[in-house]
Amino acid sequence: MQKQGLKPNTITYTTMISGLAKAGNILEAKNLFERFKANGGVPDSASYNAIIEGLSIGNRAVDAYGIFEETRMKGFNIHTKTCVALLDALHKAECLEQAAIVGAVLRETAKSQHAAKHW
């Protein structure tokens, strides 16, 4: 792609990160995410959700939680599905303090989604 003079954008990177993670190439997905940011890329909500979910499913709970915190600091929404995957990974890794924080975010997300539905 780059050899042809095309520059990957956020959607391209997010798709590649998600695909690598789903294929079990967790470390490669994380490296691509970091390279994307280092090269001036600006991850969006979908990018963050893709890497957090991929790391969570790949039993990289501590890495996933770090990116979860980065995501929250930047004000992005974290999908319910992503929170559940991270919560499960943190529980398995016995990271109970972090799991409690993710649980609180999950509850707040559910409340706001419920309120928006019934507004």
PDB file of C-alpha atoms in Angstrom:
ATOM      1  CA  MET A   1       0.000   0.000   0.000  1.00  0.00           C
ATOM      2  CA  GLN A   2       2.668   2.495   1.012  1.00  0.00           C
ATOM      3  CA  LYS A   3       4.904   1.335  -1.844  1.00  0.00           C
ATOM      4  CA  GLN A   4       2.145   2.500  -4.189  1.00  0.00           C
ATOM      5  CA  GLY A   5       2.187   5.955  -2.606  1.00  0.00           C
ATOM      6  CA  LEU A   6      -0.937   5.430  -0.531  1.00  0.00           C
ATOM      7  CA  LYS A   7      -0.931   6.469   3.098  1.00  0.00           C
ATOM      8  CA  PRO A   8      -3.067   4.410   5.496  1.00  0.00           C
ATOM      9  CA  ASN A   9      -5.632   6.386   7.475  1.00  0.00           C
ATOM     10  CA  THR A  10      -7.322   5.774  10.821  1.00  0.00           C
ATOM     11  CA  ILE A  11      -9.898   3.416   9.307  1.00  0.00           C
ATOM     12  CA  THR A  12      -7.172   1.386   7.595  1.00  0.00           C
ATOM     13  CA  TYR A  13      -5.138   1.079  10.793  1.00  0.00           C
ATOM     14  CA  THR A  14      -8.185   0.224  12.895  1.00  0.00           C
ATOM     15  CA  THR A  15      -9.208  -2.506  10.459  1.00  0.00           C
ATOM     16  CA  MET A  16      -5.694  -3.970  10.454  1.00  0.00           C
ATOM     17  CA  ILE A  17      -5.412  -3.818  14.268  1.00  0.00           C
ATOM     18  CA  SER A  18      -8.784  -5.491  14.700  1.00  0.00           C
ATOM     19  CA  GLY A  19      -7.969  -8.184  12.141  1.00  0.00           C
ATOM     20  CA  LEU A  20      -4.577  -8.957  13.677  1.00  0.00           C
ATOM     21  CA  ALA A  21      -6.093  -9.220  17.145  1.00  0.00           C
ATOM     22  CA  LYS A  22      -8.925 -11.483  15.959  1.00  0.00           C
ATOM     23  CA  ALA A  23      -6.354 -13.711  14.236  1.00  0.00           C
ATOM     24  CA  GLY A  24      -4.485 -14.070  17.531  1.00  0.00           C
ATOM     25  CA  ASN A  25      -1.573 -11.808  16.586  1.00  0.00           C
ATOM     26  CA  ILE A  26      -1.983  -9.694  19.715  1.00  0.00           C
ATOM     27  CA  LEU A  27       1.585  -8.418  19.973  1.00  0.00           C
ATOM     28  CA  GLU A  28       1.625  -7.461  16.304  1.00  0.00           C
ATOM     29  CA  ALA A  29      -1.705  -5.617  16.755  1.00  0.00           C
ATOM     30  CA  LYS A  30      -0.318  -3.707  19.748  1.00  0.00           C
ATOM     31  CA  ASN A  31       2.889  -2.845  17.874  1.00  0.00           C
ATOM     32  CA  LEU A  32       0.877  -1.586  14.900  1.00  0.00           C
ATOM     33  CA  PHE A  33      -1.279   0.560  17.216  1.00  0.00           C
ATOM     34  CA  GLU A  34       1.839   2.083  18.797  1.00  0.00           C
ATOM     35  CA  ARG A  35       3.474   2.612  15.385  1.00  0.00           C
ATOM     36  CA  PHE A  36       0.296   4.294  14.141  1.00  0.00           C
ATOM     37  CA  LYS A  37       0.445   6.797  17.011  1.00  0.00           C
ATOM     38  CA  ALA A  38       4.225   7.288  16.686  1.00  0.00           C
ATOM     39  CA  ASN A  39       3.816   8.141  12.990  1.00  0.00           C
ATOM     40  CA  GLY A  40       1.375  10.929  13.824  1.00  0.00           C
ATOM     41  CA  GLY A  41      -1.817   8.922  13.474  1.00  0.00           C
ATOM     42  CA  VAL A  42      -4.752   9.944  15.609  1.00  0.00           C
ATOM     43  CA  PRO A  43      -6.722   6.962  16.908  1.00  0.00           C
ATOM     44  CA  ASP A  44     -10.466   7.399  17.195  1.00  0.00           C
ATOM     45  CA  SER A  45     -12.998   5.667  19.416  1.00  0.00           C
ATOM     46  CA  ALA A  46     -13.127   2.635  17.105  1.00  0.00           C
ATOM     47  CA  SER A  47      -9.315   2.340  17.136  1.00  0.00           C
ATOM     48  CA  TYR A  48      -9.179   2.377  20.918  1.00  0.00           C
ATOM     49  CA  ASN A  49     -12.017  -0.103  21.241  1.00  0.00           C
ATOM     50  CA  ALA A  50     -10.358  -2.457  18.732  1.00  0.00           C
ATOM     51  CA  ILE A  51      -7.015  -2.550  20.559  1.00  0.00           C
ATOM     52  CA  ILE A  52      -8.529  -2.781  24.052  1.00  0.00           C
ATOM     53  CA  GLU A  53     -10.806  -5.622  23.016  1.00  0.00           C
ATOM     54  CA  GLY A  54      -7.986  -7.412  21.176  1.00  0.00           C
ATOM     55  CA  LEU A  55      -5.602  -7.162  24.118  1.00  0.00           C
ATOM     56  CA  SER A  56      -8.342  -8.271  26.503  1.00  0.00           C
ATOM     57  CA  ILE A  57      -9.212 -11.342  24.482  1.00  0.00           C
ATOM     58  CA  GLY A  58      -5.494 -12.066  24.127  1.00  0.00           C
ATOM     59  CA  ASN A  59      -5.071 -12.129  27.926  1.00  0.00           C
ATOM     60  CA  ARG A  60      -3.035  -8.904  27.986  1.00  0.00           C
ATOM     61  CA  ALA A  61      -5.195  -7.345  30.706  1.00  0.00           C
ATOM     62  CA  VAL A  62      -2.590  -4.925  32.060  1.00  0.00           C
ATOM     63  CA  ASP A  63      -1.793  -3.556  28.587  1.00  0.00           C
ATOM     64  CA  ALA A  64      -5.500  -3.317  27.772  1.00  0.00           C
ATOM     65  CA  TYR A  65      -6.204  -1.478  31.008  1.00  0.00           C
ATOM     66  CA  GLY A  66      -3.436   1.039  30.273  1.00  0.00           C
ATOM     67  CA  ILE A  67      -4.995   1.850  26.917  1.00  0.00           C
ATOM     68  CA  PHE A  68      -8.442   1.923  28.565  1.00  0.00           C
ATOM     69  CA  GLU A  69      -7.159   4.662  30.896  1.00  0.00           C
ATOM     70  CA  GLU A  70      -5.628   6.562  27.955  1.00  0.00           C
ATOM     71  CA  THR A  71      -8.963   6.309  26.150  1.00  0.00           C
ATOM     72  CA  ARG A  72     -10.863   7.692  29.129  1.00  0.00           C
ATOM     73  CA  MET A  73      -8.405  10.579  29.549  1.00  0.00           C
ATOM     74  CA  LYS A  74      -8.942  11.533  25.910  1.00  0.00           C
ATOM     75  CA  GLY A  75     -12.715  11.483  26.389  1.00  0.00           C
ATOM     76  CA  PHE A  76     -13.562   8.669  23.994  1.00  0.00           C
ATOM     77  CA  ASN A  77     -16.534   6.384  24.532  1.00  0.00           C
ATOM     78  CA  ILE A  78     -15.766   2.801  25.368  1.00  0.00           C
ATOM     79  CA  HIS A  79     -18.233   0.289  23.986  1.00  0.00           C
ATOM     80  CA  THR A  80     -20.072  -2.033  26.345  1.00  0.00           C
ATOM     81  CA  LYS A  81     -18.667  -5.078  24.517  1.00  0.00           C
ATOM     82  CA  THR A  82     -15.132  -3.735  25.028  1.00  0.00           C
ATOM     83  CA  CYS A  83     -15.733  -3.107  28.741  1.00  0.00           C
ATOM     84  CA  VAL A  84     -17.066  -6.633  29.195  1.00  0.00           C
ATOM     85  CA  ALA A  85     -14.021  -8.160  27.456  1.00  0.00           C
ATOM     86  CA  LEU A  86     -11.669  -6.033  29.569  1.00  0.00           C
ATOM     87  CA  LEU A  87     -13.567  -6.821  32.759  1.00  0.00           C
ATOM     88  CA  ASP A  88     -13.278 -10.544  32.029  1.00  0.00           C
ATOM     89  CA  ALA A  89      -9.534 -10.261  31.304  1.00  0.00           C
ATOM     90  CA  LEU A  90      -8.896  -8.253  34.486  1.00  0.00           C
ATOM     91  CA  HIS A  91     -10.851 -10.759  36.557  1.00  0.00           C
ATOM     92  CA  LYS A  92      -8.821 -13.654  35.127  1.00  0.00           C
ATOM     93  CA  ALA A  93      -5.594 -11.733  35.845  1.00  0.00           C
ATOM     94  CA  GLU A  94      -6.815 -10.997  39.397  1.00  0.00           C
ATOM     95  CA  CYS A  95      -6.537  -7.234  38.841  1.00  0.00           C
ATOM     96  CA  LEU A  96      -9.497  -6.489  41.070  1.00  0.00           C
ATOM     97  CA  GLU A  97      -8.957  -2.755  41.620  1.00  0.00           C
ATOM     98  CA  GLN A  98      -8.813  -2.130  37.897  1.00  0.00           C
ATOM     99  CA  ALA A  99     -11.809  -4.427  37.364  1.00  0.00           C
ATOM    100  CA  ALA A 100     -13.820  -2.335  39.845  1.00  0.00           C
ATOM    101  CA  ILE A 101     -13.020   0.820  37.858  1.00  0.00           C
ATOM    102  CA  VAL A 102     -14.027  -0.812  34.576  1.00  0.00           C
ATOM    103  CA  GLY A 103     -17.210  -2.080  36.245  1.00  0.00           C
ATOM    104  CA  ALA A 104     -18.085   1.454  37.332  1.00  0.00           C
ATOM    105  CA  VAL A 105     -17.519   2.758  33.790  1.00  0.00           C
ATOM    106  CA  LEU A 106     -19.667  -0.077  32.441  1.00  0.00           C
ATOM    107  CA  ARG A 107     -22.499   0.841  34.829  1.00  0.00           C
ATOM    108  CA  GLU A 108     -22.283   4.516  33.818  1.00  0.00           C
ATOM    109  CA  THR A 109     -22.275   3.567  30.139  1.00  0.00           C
ATOM    110  CA  ALA A 110     -25.344   1.380  30.626  1.00  0.00           C
ATOM    111  CA  LYS A 111     -27.154   4.161  32.515  1.00  0.00           C
ATOM    112  CA  SER A 112     -26.444   6.760  29.838  1.00  0.00           C
ATOM    113  CA  GLN A 113     -27.454   4.390  27.029  1.00  0.00           C
ATOM    114  CA  HIS A 114     -30.679   3.543  28.874  1.00  0.00           C
ATOM    115  CA  ALA A 115     -31.453   7.226  29.445  1.00  0.00           C
ATOM    116  CA  ALA A 116     -30.785   8.056  25.787  1.00  0.00           C
ATOM    117  CA  LYS A 117     -33.142   5.270  24.649  1.00  0.00           C
ATOM    118  CA  HIS A 118     -35.993   6.538  26.765  1.00  0.00           C
ATOM    119  CA  TRP A 119     -35.554  10.240  26.141  1.00  0.00           C
TER     120      TRP A 119
END
